[in-house]
Coordinates of C-alpha atoms in Angstrom, one line a residue:
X581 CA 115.9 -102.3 -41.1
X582 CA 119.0 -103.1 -43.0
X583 CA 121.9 -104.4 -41.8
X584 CA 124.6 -102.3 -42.0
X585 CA 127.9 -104.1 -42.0
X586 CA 131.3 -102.4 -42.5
X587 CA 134.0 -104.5 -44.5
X588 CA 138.0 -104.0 -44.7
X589 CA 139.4 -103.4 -47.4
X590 CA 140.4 -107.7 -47.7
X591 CA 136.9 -107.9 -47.8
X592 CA 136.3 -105.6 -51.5
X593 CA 134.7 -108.9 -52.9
X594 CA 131.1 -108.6 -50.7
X595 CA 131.3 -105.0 -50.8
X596 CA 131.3 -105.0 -54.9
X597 CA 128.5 -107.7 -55.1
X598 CA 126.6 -105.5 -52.5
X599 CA 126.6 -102.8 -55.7
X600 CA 126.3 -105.2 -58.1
X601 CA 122.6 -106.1 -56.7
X602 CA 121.8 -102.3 -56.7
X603 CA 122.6 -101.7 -53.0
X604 CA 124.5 -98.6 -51.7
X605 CA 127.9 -99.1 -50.1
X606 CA 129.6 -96.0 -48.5
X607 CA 132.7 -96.4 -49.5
X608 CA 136.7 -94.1 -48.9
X609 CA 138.1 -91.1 -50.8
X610 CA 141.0 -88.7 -50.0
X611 CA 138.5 -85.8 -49.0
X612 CA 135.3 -87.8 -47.3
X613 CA 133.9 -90.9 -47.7
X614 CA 130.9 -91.3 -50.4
X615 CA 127.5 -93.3 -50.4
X616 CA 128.4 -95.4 -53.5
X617 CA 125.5 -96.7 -56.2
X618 CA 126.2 -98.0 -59.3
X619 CA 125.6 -94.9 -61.8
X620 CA 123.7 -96.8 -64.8
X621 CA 121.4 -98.7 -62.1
X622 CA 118.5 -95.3 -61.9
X623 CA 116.7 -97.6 -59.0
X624 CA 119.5 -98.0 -56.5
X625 CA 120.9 -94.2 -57.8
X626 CA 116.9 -93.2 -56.1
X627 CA 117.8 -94.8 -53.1
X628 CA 120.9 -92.7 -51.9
X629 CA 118.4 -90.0 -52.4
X630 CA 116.4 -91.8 -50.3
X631 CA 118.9 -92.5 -47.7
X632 CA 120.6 -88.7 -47.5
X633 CA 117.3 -87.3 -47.2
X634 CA 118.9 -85.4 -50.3
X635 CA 117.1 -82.9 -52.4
X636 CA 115.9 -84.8 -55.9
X637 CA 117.7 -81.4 -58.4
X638 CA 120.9 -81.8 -56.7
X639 CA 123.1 -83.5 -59.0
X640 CA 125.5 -86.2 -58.2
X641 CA 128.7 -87.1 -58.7
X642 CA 130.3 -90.1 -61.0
X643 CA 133.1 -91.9 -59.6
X644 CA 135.9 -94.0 -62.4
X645 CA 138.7 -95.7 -61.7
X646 CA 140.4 -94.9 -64.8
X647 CA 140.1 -91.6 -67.4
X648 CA 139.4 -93.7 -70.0
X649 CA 135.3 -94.5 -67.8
X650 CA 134.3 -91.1 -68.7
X651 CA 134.1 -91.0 -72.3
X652 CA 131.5 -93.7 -72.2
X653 CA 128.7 -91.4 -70.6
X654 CA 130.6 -87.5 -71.0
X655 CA 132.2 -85.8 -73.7
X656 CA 135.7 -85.2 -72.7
X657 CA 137.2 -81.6 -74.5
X658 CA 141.0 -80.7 -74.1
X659 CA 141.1 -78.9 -71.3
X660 CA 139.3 -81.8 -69.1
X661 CA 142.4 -84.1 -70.8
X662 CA 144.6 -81.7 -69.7
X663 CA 143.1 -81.5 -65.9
X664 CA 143.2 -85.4 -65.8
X665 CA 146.4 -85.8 -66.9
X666 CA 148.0 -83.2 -64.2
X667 CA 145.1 -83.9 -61.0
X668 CA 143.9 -87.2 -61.8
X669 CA 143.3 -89.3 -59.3
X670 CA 142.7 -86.5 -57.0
X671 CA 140.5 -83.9 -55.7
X672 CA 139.4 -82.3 -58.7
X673 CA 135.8 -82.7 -60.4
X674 CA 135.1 -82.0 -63.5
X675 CA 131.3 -81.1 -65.2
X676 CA 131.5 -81.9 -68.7
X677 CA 128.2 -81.9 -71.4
X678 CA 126.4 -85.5 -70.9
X679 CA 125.7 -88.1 -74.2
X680 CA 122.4 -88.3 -74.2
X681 CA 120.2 -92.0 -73.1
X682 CA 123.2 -93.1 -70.7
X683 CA 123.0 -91.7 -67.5
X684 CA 119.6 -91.1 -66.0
X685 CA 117.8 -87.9 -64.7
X686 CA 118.2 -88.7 -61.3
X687 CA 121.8 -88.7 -61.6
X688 CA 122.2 -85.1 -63.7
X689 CA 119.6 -83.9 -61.7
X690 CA 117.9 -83.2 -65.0
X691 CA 120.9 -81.3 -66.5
X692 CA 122.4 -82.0 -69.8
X693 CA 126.1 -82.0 -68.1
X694 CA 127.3 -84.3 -65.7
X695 CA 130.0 -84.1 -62.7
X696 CA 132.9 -86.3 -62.5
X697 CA 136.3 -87.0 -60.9
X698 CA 138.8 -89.8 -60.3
X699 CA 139.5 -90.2 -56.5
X700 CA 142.9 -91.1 -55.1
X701 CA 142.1 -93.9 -53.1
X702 CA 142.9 -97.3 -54.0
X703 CA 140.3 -99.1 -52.5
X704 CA 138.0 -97.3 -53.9
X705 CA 139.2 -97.3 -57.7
X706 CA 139.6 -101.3 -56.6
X707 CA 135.4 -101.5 -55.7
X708 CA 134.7 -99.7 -59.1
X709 CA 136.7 -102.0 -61.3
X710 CA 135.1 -104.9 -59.4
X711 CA 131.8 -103.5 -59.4
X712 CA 132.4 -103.1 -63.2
X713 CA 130.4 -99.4 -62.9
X714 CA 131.2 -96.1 -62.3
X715 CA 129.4 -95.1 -58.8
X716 CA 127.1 -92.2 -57.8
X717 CA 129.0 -91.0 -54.5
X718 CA 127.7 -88.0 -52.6
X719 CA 129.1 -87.4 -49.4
X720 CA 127.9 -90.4 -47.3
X721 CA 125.6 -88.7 -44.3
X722 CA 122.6 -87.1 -43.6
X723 CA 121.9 -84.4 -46.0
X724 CA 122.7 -81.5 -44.8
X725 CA 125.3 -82.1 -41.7
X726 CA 128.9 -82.3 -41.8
X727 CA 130.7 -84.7 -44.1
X728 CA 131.9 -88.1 -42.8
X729 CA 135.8 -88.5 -42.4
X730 CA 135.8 -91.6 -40.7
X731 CA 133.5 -95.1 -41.3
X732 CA 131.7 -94.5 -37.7
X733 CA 130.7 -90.8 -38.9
X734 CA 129.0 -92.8 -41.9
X735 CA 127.8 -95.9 -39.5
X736 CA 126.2 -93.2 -37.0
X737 CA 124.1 -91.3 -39.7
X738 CA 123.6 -94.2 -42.3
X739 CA 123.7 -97.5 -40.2
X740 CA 120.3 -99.6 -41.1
X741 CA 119.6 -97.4 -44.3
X742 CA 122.7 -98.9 -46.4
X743 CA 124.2 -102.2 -47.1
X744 CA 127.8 -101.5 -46.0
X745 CA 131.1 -99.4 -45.5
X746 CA 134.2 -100.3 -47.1
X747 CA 136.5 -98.7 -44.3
X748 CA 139.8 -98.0 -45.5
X749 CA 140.3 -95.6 -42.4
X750 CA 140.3 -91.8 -41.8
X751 CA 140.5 -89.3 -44.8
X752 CA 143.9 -87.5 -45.8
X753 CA 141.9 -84.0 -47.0
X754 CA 138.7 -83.9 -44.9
X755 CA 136.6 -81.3 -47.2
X756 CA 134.9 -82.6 -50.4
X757 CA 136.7 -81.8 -54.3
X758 CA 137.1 -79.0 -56.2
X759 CA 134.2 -78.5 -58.7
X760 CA 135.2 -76.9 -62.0
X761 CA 132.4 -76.3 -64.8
X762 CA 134.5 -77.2 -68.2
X763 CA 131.0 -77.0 -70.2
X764 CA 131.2 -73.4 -70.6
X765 CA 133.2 -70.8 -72.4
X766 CA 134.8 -70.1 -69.7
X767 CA 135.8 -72.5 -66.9
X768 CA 134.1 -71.5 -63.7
X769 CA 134.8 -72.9 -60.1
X770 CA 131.4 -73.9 -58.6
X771 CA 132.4 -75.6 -55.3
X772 CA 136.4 -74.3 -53.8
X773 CA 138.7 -77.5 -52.9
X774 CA 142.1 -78.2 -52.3
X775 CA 143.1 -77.8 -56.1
X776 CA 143.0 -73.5 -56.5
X777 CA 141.7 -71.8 -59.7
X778 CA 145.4 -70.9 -60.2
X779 CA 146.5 -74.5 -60.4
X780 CA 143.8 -75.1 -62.5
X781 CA 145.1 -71.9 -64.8
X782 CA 148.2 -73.0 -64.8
X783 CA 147.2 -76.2 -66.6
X784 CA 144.9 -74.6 -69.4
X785 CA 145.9 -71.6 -69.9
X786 CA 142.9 -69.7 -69.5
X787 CA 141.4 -67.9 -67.0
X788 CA 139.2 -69.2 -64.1
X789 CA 135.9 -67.8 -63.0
X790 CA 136.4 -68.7 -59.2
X791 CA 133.2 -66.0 -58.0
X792 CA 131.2 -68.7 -56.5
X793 CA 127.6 -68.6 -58.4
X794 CA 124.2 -68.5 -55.9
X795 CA 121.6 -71.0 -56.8
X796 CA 118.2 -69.3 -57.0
X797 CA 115.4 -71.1 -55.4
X798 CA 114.1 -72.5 -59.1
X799 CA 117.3 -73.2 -60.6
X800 CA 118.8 -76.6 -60.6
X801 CA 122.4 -76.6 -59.0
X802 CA 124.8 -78.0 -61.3
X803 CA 126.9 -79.1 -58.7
X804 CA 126.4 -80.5 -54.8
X805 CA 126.8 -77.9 -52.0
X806 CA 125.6 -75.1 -54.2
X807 CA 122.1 -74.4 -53.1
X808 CA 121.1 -76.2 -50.0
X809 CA 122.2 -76.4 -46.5
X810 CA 125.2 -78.0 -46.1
X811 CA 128.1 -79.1 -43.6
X812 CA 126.4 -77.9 -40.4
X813 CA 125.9 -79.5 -37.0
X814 CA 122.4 -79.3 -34.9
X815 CA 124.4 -76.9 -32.5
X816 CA 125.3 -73.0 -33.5
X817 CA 128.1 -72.7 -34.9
X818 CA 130.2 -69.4 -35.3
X819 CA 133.0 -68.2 -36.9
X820 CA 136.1 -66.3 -35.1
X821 CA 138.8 -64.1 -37.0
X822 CA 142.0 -64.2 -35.0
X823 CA 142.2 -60.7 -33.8
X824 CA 138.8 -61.5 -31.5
X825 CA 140.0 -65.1 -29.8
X826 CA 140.4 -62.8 -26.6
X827 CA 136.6 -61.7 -26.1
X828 CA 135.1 -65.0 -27.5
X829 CA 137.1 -66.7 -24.6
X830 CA 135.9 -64.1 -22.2
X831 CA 132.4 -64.7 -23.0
X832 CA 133.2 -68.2 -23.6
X833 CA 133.4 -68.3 -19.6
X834 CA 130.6 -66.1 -19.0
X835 CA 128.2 -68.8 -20.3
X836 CA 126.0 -71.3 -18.4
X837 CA 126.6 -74.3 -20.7
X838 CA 129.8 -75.4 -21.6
X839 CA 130.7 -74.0 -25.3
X840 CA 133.3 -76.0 -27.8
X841 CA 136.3 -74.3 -29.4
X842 CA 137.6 -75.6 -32.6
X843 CA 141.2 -73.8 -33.3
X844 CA 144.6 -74.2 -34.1
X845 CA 147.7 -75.0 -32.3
X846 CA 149.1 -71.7 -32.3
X847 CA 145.5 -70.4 -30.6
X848 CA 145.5 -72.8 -28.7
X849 CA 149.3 -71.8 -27.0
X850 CA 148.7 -68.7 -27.3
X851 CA 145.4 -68.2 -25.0
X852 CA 146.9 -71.0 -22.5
X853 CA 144.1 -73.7 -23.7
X854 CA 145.7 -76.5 -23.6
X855 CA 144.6 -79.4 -21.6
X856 CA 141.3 -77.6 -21.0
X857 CA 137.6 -79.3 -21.6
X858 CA 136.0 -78.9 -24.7
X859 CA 139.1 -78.0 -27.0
X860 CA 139.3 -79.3 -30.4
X861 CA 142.8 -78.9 -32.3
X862 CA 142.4 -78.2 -35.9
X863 CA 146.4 -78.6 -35.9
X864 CA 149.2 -76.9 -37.2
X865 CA 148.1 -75.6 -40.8
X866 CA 145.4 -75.0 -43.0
X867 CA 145.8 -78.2 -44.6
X868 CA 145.2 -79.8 -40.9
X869 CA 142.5 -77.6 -40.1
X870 CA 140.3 -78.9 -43.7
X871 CA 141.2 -83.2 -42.5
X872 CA 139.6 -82.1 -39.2
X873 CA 137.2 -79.5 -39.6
X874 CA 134.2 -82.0 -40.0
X875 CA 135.7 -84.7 -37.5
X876 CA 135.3 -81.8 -34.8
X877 CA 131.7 -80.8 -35.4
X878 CA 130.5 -83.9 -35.5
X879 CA 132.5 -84.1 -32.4
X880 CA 130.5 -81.2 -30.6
X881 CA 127.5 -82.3 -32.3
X882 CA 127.1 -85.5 -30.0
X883 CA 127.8 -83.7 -26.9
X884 CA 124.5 -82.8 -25.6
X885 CA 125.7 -80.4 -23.1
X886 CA 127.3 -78.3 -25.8
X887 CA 124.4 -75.7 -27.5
X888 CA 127.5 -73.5 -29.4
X889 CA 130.9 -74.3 -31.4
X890 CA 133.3 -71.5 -31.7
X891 CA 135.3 -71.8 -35.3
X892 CA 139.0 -70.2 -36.0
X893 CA 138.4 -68.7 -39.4
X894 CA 141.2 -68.5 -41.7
X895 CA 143.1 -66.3 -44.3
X896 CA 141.0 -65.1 -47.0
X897 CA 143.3 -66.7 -49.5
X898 CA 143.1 -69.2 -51.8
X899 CA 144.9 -72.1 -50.0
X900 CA 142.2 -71.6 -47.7
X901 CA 139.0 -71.6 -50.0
X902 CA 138.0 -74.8 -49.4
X903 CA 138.1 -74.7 -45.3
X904 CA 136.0 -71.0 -45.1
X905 CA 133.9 -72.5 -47.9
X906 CA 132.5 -75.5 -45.6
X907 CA 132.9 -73.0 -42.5
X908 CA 130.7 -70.3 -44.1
X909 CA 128.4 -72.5 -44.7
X910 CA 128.2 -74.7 -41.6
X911 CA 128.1 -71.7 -39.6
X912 CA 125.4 -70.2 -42.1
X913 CA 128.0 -67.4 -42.0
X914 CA 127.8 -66.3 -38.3
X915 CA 130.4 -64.6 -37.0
X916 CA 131.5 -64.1 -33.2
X917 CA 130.8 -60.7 -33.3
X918 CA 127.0 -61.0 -33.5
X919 CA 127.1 -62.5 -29.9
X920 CA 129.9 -59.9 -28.4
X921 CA 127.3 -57.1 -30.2
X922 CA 130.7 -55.5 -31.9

């Protein structure tokens, strides 16, 4: 088993070699941390398959630490200029057409279009330069479970299948990028983050297809988080609209086990929670609710008493895409309701 070791940021040198000799290195972004490879390198790209556990047709993501990366292995039309120029570095990937004989198959997934984005995390944009690659970086845990927003969520699913983690402390947007499809006609939103189709129409001018496409069984996704399971605990998780906080509490207390409760501050006031077992705040906002949405379910996931999480659900608006996006599918969209038989 490999030794897993995590390095500060003052220590970027080791981590860089570490990718340099084809080894993965999990390393920070402002929505969740990534399991790093360097992208030309198609052996150590097959091992963060390996490692996730992750499905062989779902494409990865290409990490650059400067716009100019991308040209080397994409073609880059206006409207991804424009998008770098107004979101880069930040949460916003981009899937442009691939050159052909750069980038391997088990980075495309076999797809003649690769995904791409600039994150906004200078560490990370520090390990690329040095690394002198762009870097594969899926989210850096098991495939399948929540999203690591912290260096010990990485350690406890990854530890002994990677080199290292370049911990630059806890994410500042807790849910993965936006993913926008610019090699179409028409730009199309495959994966909701925290940059909305109208942001992204108000840079290009045209309109946004933000109808989130279903992957059928023998199509290759063209972006992660589109076809498989994704973001959920080993418990049950379920989803609660505002208006039914009252009954889930009631039968909440009618259960055996002890049940968690992810919510906000306001829910949290208002049913007189506060200070009680098994609480998790998902804060003020929706912004707060997306940084901690995974940090609680992994929470809840390690407490072996706890068999069911209990999810506020937000506002069906856009603001909020990205956090019922992630919910949905965590809870493999099971509501409350189903257990109070309304």
């Amino acid at each position: 088993m490999t030794e897993t070791k995590i390095w500060t940021v003052d220590e970027m040198a080791a981590a860089a070699r570490a990718i340099k000799r084809g080894s993965l290195v999990a390393f920070p972004t402002e929505t969740v941390y990534g399991l790093g490879a360097d992208a030309y390198n198609e052996k150590a790209v097959g091992k963060v398959y390996a490692a996730k556990g992750r499905p062989s047709d779902n494409p990865l993501i290409v990490h650059v630490a400067d716009p100019e990366q991308v040209a080397d292995f994409a073609i880059v039309n206006e409207r991804a200029q424009k998008l770098m120029a107004a979101y880069w570095p930040g949460p916003l990937t981009m899937i442009l057409p691939v050159k052909p004989d750069v980038l391997s198959m088990t980075v495309t997934g076999g797809l003649d279009t690769v995904a791409v984005r600039l994150p906004d995390n200078a560490a990370t944009r520090q390990l690329i330069r040095e690394s002198g690659k762009p870097l594969v970086g899926p989210s850096a845990n098991t495939s399948g479970k929540p999203s690591p927003t912290l260096a010990k969520h990485v350690y406890h699913d990854l530890h002994g299948k990677i080199a290292g983690i370049l911990d630059d402390g806890p994410t500042k947007i807790g849910v993965e990028s936006t993913v926008l499809d610019l090699s179409t006609d028409m730009p199309a939103v495959l994966r909701p983050g925290k940059i909305t189709p109208a942001q992204i129409e108000s840079v290009i001018g045209v309109p946004v297809d933000s109808e989130i496409h279903r992957v059928a069984d023998n199509e290759t996704p063209k972006a992660p988080g589109m076809k498989y399971r994704h973001y959920a605990p080993d418990k049950a998780v379920y989803m609660v609209a505002p208006e039914d906080w009252t009954q889930a509490i009631i039968w909440m207390q009618s259960q055996v086990e002890p049940v968690g409760l992810m919510l906000t501050n306001d829910l949290i006031k208002k049913h007189q929670l506060a200070g009680m077992d098994f609480i998790w705040s998902l804060g003020d906002n929706n912004d707060t609710a997306a940084a901690k949405l995974f940090a609680g379910l992994r929470y809840f996931d390690d407490k072996k008493d706890v068999q069911t999480i209990l999810v506020a659900a937000m506002p069906q608006v856009d603001v909020n895409g990205a956090y019922n996006n992630r919910l949905g599918k965590a809870s493999g969209g099971h509501w409350i309701t189903e257990l109070l038989h309304i």
